[in-house]
PDB file of C-alpha atoms in Angstrom:
ATOM      1  CA  MET A 479      38.896 -23.743  52.477  1.00  0.00           C
ATOM      2  CA  LYS A 480      36.740 -20.193  53.783  1.00  0.00           C
ATOM      3  CA  LYS A 481      37.917 -19.552  49.812  1.00  0.00           C
ATOM      4  CA  ILE A 482      37.441 -22.971  48.233  1.00  0.00           C
ATOM      5  CA  MET A 483      33.841 -22.575  49.693  1.00  0.00           C
ATOM      6  CA  MET A 484      32.727 -19.208  48.674  1.00  0.00           C
ATOM      7  CA  LYS A 485      33.727 -19.971  44.790  1.00  0.00           C
ATOM      8  CA  ALA A 486      31.773 -23.090  44.948  1.00  0.00           C
ATOM      9  CA  ILE A 487      28.335 -21.403  45.991  1.00  0.00           C
ATOM     10  CA  LEU A 488      29.529 -18.295  43.115  1.00  0.00           C
ATOM     11  CA  ALA A 489      29.739 -22.181  40.950  1.00  0.00           C
ATOM     12  CA  THR A 490      26.271 -23.301  41.595  1.00  0.00           C
ATOM     13  CA  THR A 491      24.570 -19.342  42.305  1.00  0.00           C
ATOM     14  CA  LEU A 492      25.387 -18.476  38.578  1.00  0.00           C
ATOM     15  CA  LEU A 493      24.501 -21.700  37.556  1.00  0.00           C
ATOM     16  CA  ALA A 494      21.123 -21.453  38.963  1.00  0.00           C
ATOM     17  CA  GLY A 495      20.543 -18.155  37.941  1.00  0.00           C
ATOM     18  CA  SER A 496      21.956 -19.686  34.043  1.00  0.00           C
ATOM     19  CA  ILE A 497      18.869 -22.192  34.796  1.00  0.00           C
ATOM     20  CA  LEU A 498      16.605 -20.047  35.810  1.00  0.00           C
ATOM     21  CA  GLY A 499      17.311 -17.154  32.553  1.00  0.00           C
ATOM     22  CA  GLN A 500      16.744 -20.058  30.115  1.00  0.00           C
ATOM     23  CA  VAL A 501      13.639 -22.036  31.912  1.00  0.00           C
ATOM     24  CA  GLY A 502      12.249 -18.366  31.681  1.00  0.00           C
ATOM     25  CA  SER A 503      13.687 -17.568  27.748  1.00  0.00           C
ATOM     26  CA  ALA A 504      11.278 -20.832  27.538  1.00  0.00           C
ATOM     27  CA  GLN A 505       8.215 -20.062  28.821  1.00  0.00           C
ATOM     28  CA  ALA A 506       8.101 -16.123  27.177  1.00  0.00           C
ATOM     29  CA  THR A 507       8.949 -17.945  23.667  1.00  0.00           C
ATOM     30  CA  ALA A 508       6.034 -20.125  25.059  1.00  0.00           C
ATOM     31  CA  ALA A 509       4.037 -17.532  25.626  1.00  0.00           C
ATOM     32  CA  ALA A 510       4.856 -15.497  22.958  1.00  0.00           C
ATOM     33  CA  LYS A 511       1.831 -16.697  19.833  1.00  0.00           C
ATOM     34  CA  PRO A 512       3.259 -16.442  16.906  1.00  0.00           C
ATOM     35  CA  THR A 513       1.365 -13.220  14.826  1.00  0.00           C
ATOM     36  CA  ALA A 514      -0.273 -13.785  11.392  1.00  0.00           C
ATOM     37  CA  PRO A 515       1.178 -12.154   8.693  1.00  0.00           C
ATOM     38  CA  ILE A 516      -0.503  -9.311   6.973  1.00  0.00           C
ATOM     39  CA  MET A 517      -1.889  -9.734   4.024  1.00  0.00           C
ATOM     40  CA  ARG A 518      -1.321  -6.587   1.660  1.00  0.00           C
ATOM     41  CA  ASP A 519      -1.725  -7.700  -1.745  1.00  0.00           C
ATOM     42  CA  ASN A 520      -3.244 -10.640  -3.947  1.00  0.00           C
ATOM     43  CA  LEU A 521      -0.867  -9.846  -6.871  1.00  0.00           C
ATOM     44  CA  SER A 522       0.138 -13.886  -6.918  1.00  0.00           C
ATOM     45  CA  LYS A 523      -3.000 -14.868  -7.643  1.00  0.00           C
ATOM     46  CA  TYR A 524      -3.099 -12.750 -11.419  1.00  0.00           C
ATOM     47  CA  GLY A 525       0.005 -13.372 -11.440  1.00  0.00           C
ATOM     48  CA  LEU A 526       1.842 -10.962 -10.982  1.00  0.00           C
ATOM     49  CA  VAL A 527       5.087 -12.316  -9.105  1.00  0.00           C
ATOM     50  CA  LYS A 528       6.994  -9.703  -7.373  1.00  0.00           C
ATOM     51  CA  ASP A 529      10.168  -7.886  -6.880  1.00  0.00           C
ATOM     52  CA  VAL A 530       9.835  -5.948  -4.210  1.00  0.00           C
ATOM     53  CA  GLU A 531       7.391  -6.282  -0.817  1.00  0.00           C
ATOM     54  CA  LEU A 532       4.889  -4.091   0.114  1.00  0.00           C
ATOM     55  CA  PRO A 533       4.895  -1.008   1.415  1.00  0.00           C
ATOM     56  CA  VAL A 534       6.621   0.456  -1.301  1.00  0.00           C
ATOM     57  CA  THR A 535       7.228   4.139  -1.484  1.00  0.00           C
ATOM     58  CA  VAL A 536       7.404   6.552  -4.943  1.00  0.00           C
ATOM     59  CA  THR A 537       8.960   9.973  -4.802  1.00  0.00           C
ATOM     60  CA  ALA A 538       9.009  12.615  -7.462  1.00  0.00           C
ATOM     61  CA  GLY A 539       9.615  16.015  -7.013  1.00  0.00           C
ATOM     62  CA  GLY A 540       8.860  16.238  -2.810  1.00  0.00           C
ATOM     63  CA  LEU A 541       5.595  14.386  -3.387  1.00  0.00           C
ATOM     64  CA  SER A 542       6.157  10.644  -1.284  1.00  0.00           C
ATOM     65  CA  TYR A 543       3.423   8.102  -2.218  1.00  0.00           C
ATOM     66  CA  THR A 544       3.795   4.876  -0.815  1.00  0.00           C
ATOM     67  CA  LEU A 545       0.889   1.692  -1.224  1.00  0.00           C
ATOM     68  CA  GLU A 546       0.529   0.153   1.671  1.00  0.00           C
ATOM     69  CA  LYS A 547      -1.719  -2.944   0.623  1.00  0.00           C
ATOM     70  CA  ILE A 548      -3.347  -3.128  -2.738  1.00  0.00           C
ATOM     71  CA  MET A 549      -6.655  -6.189  -3.682  1.00  0.00           C
ATOM     72  CA  ILE A 550      -7.586  -7.208  -7.093  1.00  0.00           C
ATOM     73  CA  PHE A 551     -11.181  -7.916  -7.132  1.00  0.00           C
ATOM     74  CA  ASP A 552     -12.952  -9.315 -10.380  1.00  0.00           C
ATOM     75  CA  SER A 553     -15.686  -6.434 -10.927  1.00  0.00           C
ATOM     76  CA  LYS A 554     -19.145  -8.943 -10.666  1.00  0.00           C
ATOM     77  CA  SER A 555     -17.303 -10.354  -6.996  1.00  0.00           C
ATOM     78  CA  LYS A 556     -19.076  -9.734  -3.582  1.00  0.00           C
ATOM     79  CA  ASP A 557     -16.025  -7.518  -2.328  1.00  0.00           C
ATOM     80  CA  ALA A 558     -16.119  -5.389  -5.088  1.00  0.00           C
ATOM     81  CA  GLN A 559     -19.580  -4.738  -5.609  1.00  0.00           C
ATOM     82  CA  VAL A 560     -19.932  -3.902  -1.931  1.00  0.00           C
ATOM     83  CA  LEU A 561     -17.176  -1.288  -1.604  1.00  0.00           C
ATOM     84  CA  SER A 562     -19.102  -0.144  -4.590  1.00  0.00           C
ATOM     85  CA  LYS A 563     -22.037   0.261  -2.929  1.00  0.00           C
ATOM     86  CA  THR A 564     -20.493   1.470   0.503  1.00  0.00           C
ATOM     87  CA  TYR A 565     -18.782   4.973  -1.670  1.00  0.00           C
ATOM     88  CA  GLY A 566     -20.435   4.630  -4.738  1.00  0.00           C
ATOM     89  CA  TYR A 567     -18.820   3.598  -7.241  1.00  0.00           C
ATOM     90  CA  ASN A 568     -19.866   3.152 -10.909  1.00  0.00           C
ATOM     91  CA  LEU A 569     -17.962   0.175 -12.047  1.00  0.00           C
ATOM     92  CA  GLY A 570     -19.824   0.609 -15.593  1.00  0.00           C
ATOM     93  CA  ASN A 571     -18.329  -2.414 -17.671  1.00  0.00           C
ATOM     94  CA  ALA A 572     -14.517  -2.259 -16.032  1.00  0.00           C
ATOM     95  CA  GLN A 573     -13.453  -5.986 -15.565  1.00  0.00           C
ATOM     96  CA  TYR A 574     -11.191  -5.491 -12.710  1.00  0.00           C
ATOM     97  CA  PHE A 575     -11.339  -3.580  -9.146  1.00  0.00           C
ATOM     98  CA  ILE A 576      -8.925  -2.650  -7.529  1.00  0.00           C
ATOM     99  CA  TRP A 577      -8.395  -1.317  -3.886  1.00  0.00           C
ATOM    100  CA  THR A 578      -5.962   0.232  -2.323  1.00  0.00           C
ATOM    101  CA  LYS A 579      -4.379   1.678   0.618  1.00  0.00           C
ATOM    102  CA  ILE A 580      -2.366   4.773  -0.067  1.00  0.00           C
ATOM    103  CA  THR A 581      -0.170   7.491   2.664  1.00  0.00           C
ATOM    104  CA  VAL A 582       0.857  10.694   1.026  1.00  0.00           C
ATOM    105  CA  GLU A 583       3.218  13.312   1.961  1.00  0.00           C
ATOM    106  CA  ASN A 584       4.249  16.751   0.369  1.00  0.00           C
ATOM    107  CA  LYS A 585       8.433  17.513   1.562  1.00  0.00           C
ATOM    108  CA  SER A 586       8.165  20.025  -1.513  1.00  0.00           C
ATOM    109  CA  GLY A 587       7.565  22.626  -0.095  1.00  0.00           C
ATOM    110  CA  SER A 588       4.372  24.065  -1.359  1.00  0.00           C
ATOM    111  CA  MET A 589       1.386  23.771  -1.966  1.00  0.00           C
ATOM    112  CA  VAL A 590       0.883  19.990  -3.883  1.00  0.00           C
ATOM    113  CA  GLN A 591      -2.468  18.855  -4.880  1.00  0.00           C
ATOM    114  CA  GLN A 592      -5.176  17.234  -7.553  1.00  0.00           C
ATOM    115  CA  ASN A 593      -9.427  19.160  -7.309  1.00  0.00           C
ATOM    116  CA  VAL A 594     -10.490  20.696 -10.168  1.00  0.00           C
ATOM    117  CA  LYS A 595      -7.123  24.207  -9.139  1.00  0.00           C
ATOM    118  CA  ASP A 596      -5.657  20.856 -10.854  1.00  0.00           C
ATOM    119  CA  LEU A 597      -6.886  17.714 -12.228  1.00  0.00           C
ATOM    120  CA  LYS A 598      -3.517  16.254 -13.054  1.00  0.00           C
ATOM    121  CA  ASP A 599      -3.014  12.887 -11.819  1.00  0.00           C
ATOM    122  CA  LYS A 600       0.011  12.789  -9.355  1.00  0.00           C
ATOM    123  CA  TRP A 601       0.702   8.931  -9.140  1.00  0.00           C
ATOM    124  CA  ARG A 602      -0.126   5.821 -11.187  1.00  0.00           C
ATOM    125  CA  LEU A 603      -0.647   2.814 -11.727  1.00  0.00           C
ATOM    126  CA  ASN A 604       0.563   0.612 -14.733  1.00  0.00           C
ATOM    127  CA  PHE A 605       0.255  -3.570 -15.883  1.00  0.00           C
ATOM    128  CA  GLY A 606       1.514  -3.867 -18.807  1.00  0.00           C
ATOM    129  CA  ASP A 607      -1.080  -4.402 -20.705  1.00  0.00           C
ATOM    130  CA  LEU A 608      -0.021  -3.936 -23.790  1.00  0.00           C
ATOM    131  CA  SER A 609      -3.610  -2.017 -25.897  1.00  0.00           C
ATOM    132  CA  LYS A 610      -3.579  -0.671 -22.109  1.00  0.00           C
ATOM    133  CA  GLY A 611      -2.640  -1.279 -19.470  1.00  0.00           C
ATOM    134  CA  GLU A 612      -2.608   1.810 -16.871  1.00  0.00           C
ATOM    135  CA  ALA A 613      -5.703   1.571 -14.712  1.00  0.00           C
ATOM    136  CA  TYR A 614      -8.001   4.341 -13.579  1.00  0.00           C
ATOM    137  CA  THR A 615      -8.777   6.430 -10.356  1.00  0.00           C
ATOM    138  CA  SER A 616     -12.919   5.439  -9.884  1.00  0.00           C
ATOM    139  CA  MET A 617     -14.699   7.767  -8.536  1.00  0.00           C
ATOM    140  CA  PRO A 618     -16.797   7.634  -4.922  1.00  0.00           C
ATOM    141  CA  ASP A 619     -19.743   9.301  -6.096  1.00  0.00           C
ATOM    142  CA  LYS A 620     -20.476   9.501  -2.009  1.00  0.00           C
ATOM    143  CA  MET A 621     -17.258  10.482  -0.649  1.00  0.00           C
ATOM    144  CA  THR A 622     -16.816  13.844  -3.965  1.00  0.00           C
ATOM    145  CA  ASP A 623     -17.504  16.711  -1.601  1.00  0.00           C
ATOM    146  CA  ILE A 624     -15.132  15.214   1.185  1.00  0.00           C
ATOM    147  CA  LYS A 625     -11.503  16.502   1.189  1.00  0.00           C
ATOM    148  CA  ASN A 626      -9.085  15.087   2.624  1.00  0.00           C
ATOM    149  CA  SER A 627     -11.268  11.390   3.633  1.00  0.00           C
ATOM    150  CA  LYS A 628      -9.645   8.277   5.136  1.00  0.00           C
ATOM    151  CA  GLN A 629     -11.891   6.176   3.554  1.00  0.00           C
ATOM    152  CA  SER A 630     -12.051   6.401   0.058  1.00  0.00           C
ATOM    153  CA  LEU A 631      -9.991   9.083  -1.557  1.00  0.00           C
ATOM    154  CA  TRP A 632     -11.033  11.679  -3.979  1.00  0.00           C
ATOM    155  CA  ASP A 633     -10.762  15.471  -4.360  1.00  0.00           C
ATOM    156  CA  TRP A 634      -7.010  16.530  -2.190  1.00  0.00           C
ATOM    157  CA  SER A 635      -4.629  19.084  -0.974  1.00  0.00           C
ATOM    158  CA  LEU A 636      -1.559  18.756   0.518  1.00  0.00           C
ATOM    159  CA  LYS A 637       0.223  22.148   2.955  1.00  0.00           C
ATOM    160  CA  SER A 638       3.959  21.852   2.654  1.00  0.00           C
ATOM    161  CA  GLY A 639       4.445  18.832   5.256  1.00  0.00           C
ATOM    162  CA  GLU A 640       1.763  17.724   5.659  1.00  0.00           C
ATOM    163  CA  LYS A 641       0.189  13.594   5.343  1.00  0.00           C
ATOM    164  CA  LEU A 642      -2.925  11.736   4.869  1.00  0.00           C
ATOM    165  CA  SER A 643      -3.343   7.472   5.312  1.00  0.00           C
ATOM    166  CA  THR A 644      -5.872   6.901   3.269  1.00  0.00           C
ATOM    167  CA  TYR A 645      -7.656   4.562   0.807  1.00  0.00           C
ATOM    168  CA  GLN A 646      -8.489   4.623  -3.534  1.00  0.00           C
ATOM    169  CA  ALA A 647      -9.644   2.566  -5.476  1.00  0.00           C
ATOM    170  CA  TYR A 648      -9.081   1.943  -9.675  1.00  0.00           C
ATOM    171  CA  LEU A 649     -10.984   0.755 -12.340  1.00  0.00           C
ATOM    172  CA  TYR A 650      -8.892  -2.051 -14.825  1.00  0.00           C
ATOM    173  CA  THR A 651      -9.128  -3.621 -18.261  1.00  0.00           C
ATOM    174  CA  GLY A 652      -7.027  -5.794 -19.957  1.00  0.00           C
ATOM    175  CA  ASN A 653      -3.799  -8.315 -18.682  1.00  0.00           C
ATOM    176  CA  PHE A 654      -1.790  -8.074 -15.850  1.00  0.00           C
ATOM    177  CA  ASN A 655       1.532  -8.273 -17.260  1.00  0.00           C
ATOM    178  CA  TYR A 656       3.825  -6.098 -15.460  1.00  0.00           C
ATOM    179  CA  PHE A 657       3.105  -3.329 -11.686  1.00  0.00           C
ATOM    180  CA  LYS A 658       5.080  -0.320 -12.510  1.00  0.00           C
ATOM    181  CA  ILE A 659       3.902   2.657 -10.231  1.00  0.00           C
ATOM    182  CA  ARG A 660       4.643   6.922 -11.346  1.00  0.00           C
ATOM    183  CA  VAL A 661       4.366  10.144  -9.179  1.00  0.00           C
ATOM    184  CA  ASP A 662       4.556  13.145 -10.837  1.00  0.00           C
ATOM    185  CA  ASN A 663       5.304  15.699  -9.585  1.00  0.00           C
ATOM    186  CA  ARG A 664       6.966  19.831 -10.932  1.00  0.00           C
ATOM    187  CA  ASN A 665       7.339  18.209 -13.634  1.00  0.00           C
ATOM    188  CA  ASN A 666       9.267  15.150 -11.767  1.00  0.00           C
ATOM    189  CA  SER A 667       8.604  11.011 -13.053  1.00  0.00           C
ATOM    190  CA  ILE A 668       9.729   8.736 -10.565  1.00  0.00           C
ATOM    191  CA  SER A 669       8.832   4.730 -11.887  1.00  0.00           C
ATOM    192  CA  LYS A 670       9.475   2.027  -9.746  1.00  0.00           C
ATOM    193  CA  TYR A 671       8.067  -2.058 -10.788  1.00  0.00           C
ATOM    194  CA  ILE A 672       6.772  -3.493  -8.393  1.00  0.00           C
ATOM    195  CA  VAL A 673       6.528  -6.406 -10.791  1.00  0.00           C
ATOM    196  CA  GLU A 674       9.089  -6.090 -13.450  1.00  0.00           C
ATOM    197  CA  PRO A 675       8.333  -7.149 -16.765  1.00  0.00           C
ATOM    198  CA  LYS A 676       9.306 -10.644 -17.938  1.00  0.00           C
ATOM    199  CA  GLY A 677       9.146 -12.278 -21.081  1.00  0.00           C
ATOM    200  CA  TYR A 678       9.428  -8.042 -23.273  1.00  0.00           C
TER     201      TYR A 678
END
């Protein structure tokens, strides 16, 4: 009789624990607020349907470039004008102003830089216009004296092992046929498509 009573008590205890666990899980689920997805790009606005999602990392010659976010604006838009005024970009006659958030890391074992000592672009963005295609970095006149700026990149250098997260602007005039990142460093060149060419 005692054994039967003990089994009944044990079963009741386990059932109660199971129910409490279910209620607790339901309450936790109800209490958890859904988080809004991070907007990493507006490429679809320009007919660019991604084949891979951001962030995307391309590494060449030990230089790692990660595109975290990219926003394309009409150069006459409010967003483009505010960024232009804030950092001193000259938009000229460019059709588009492109704002990127990036992280670069030097894993090469030696200094990597882009400044008066080395003018070569280490990464490029290409959108596939048959006549032009490449976006060009725009110089932030108000930030040119700031090395490794975390607000608007221009003059930079990274020792081996150093990493930098920052923002960088581009100007572009042309059509959007695809989107490719190319990284060049130490005679190595690696490309990766975010949006593959269509109809070529």
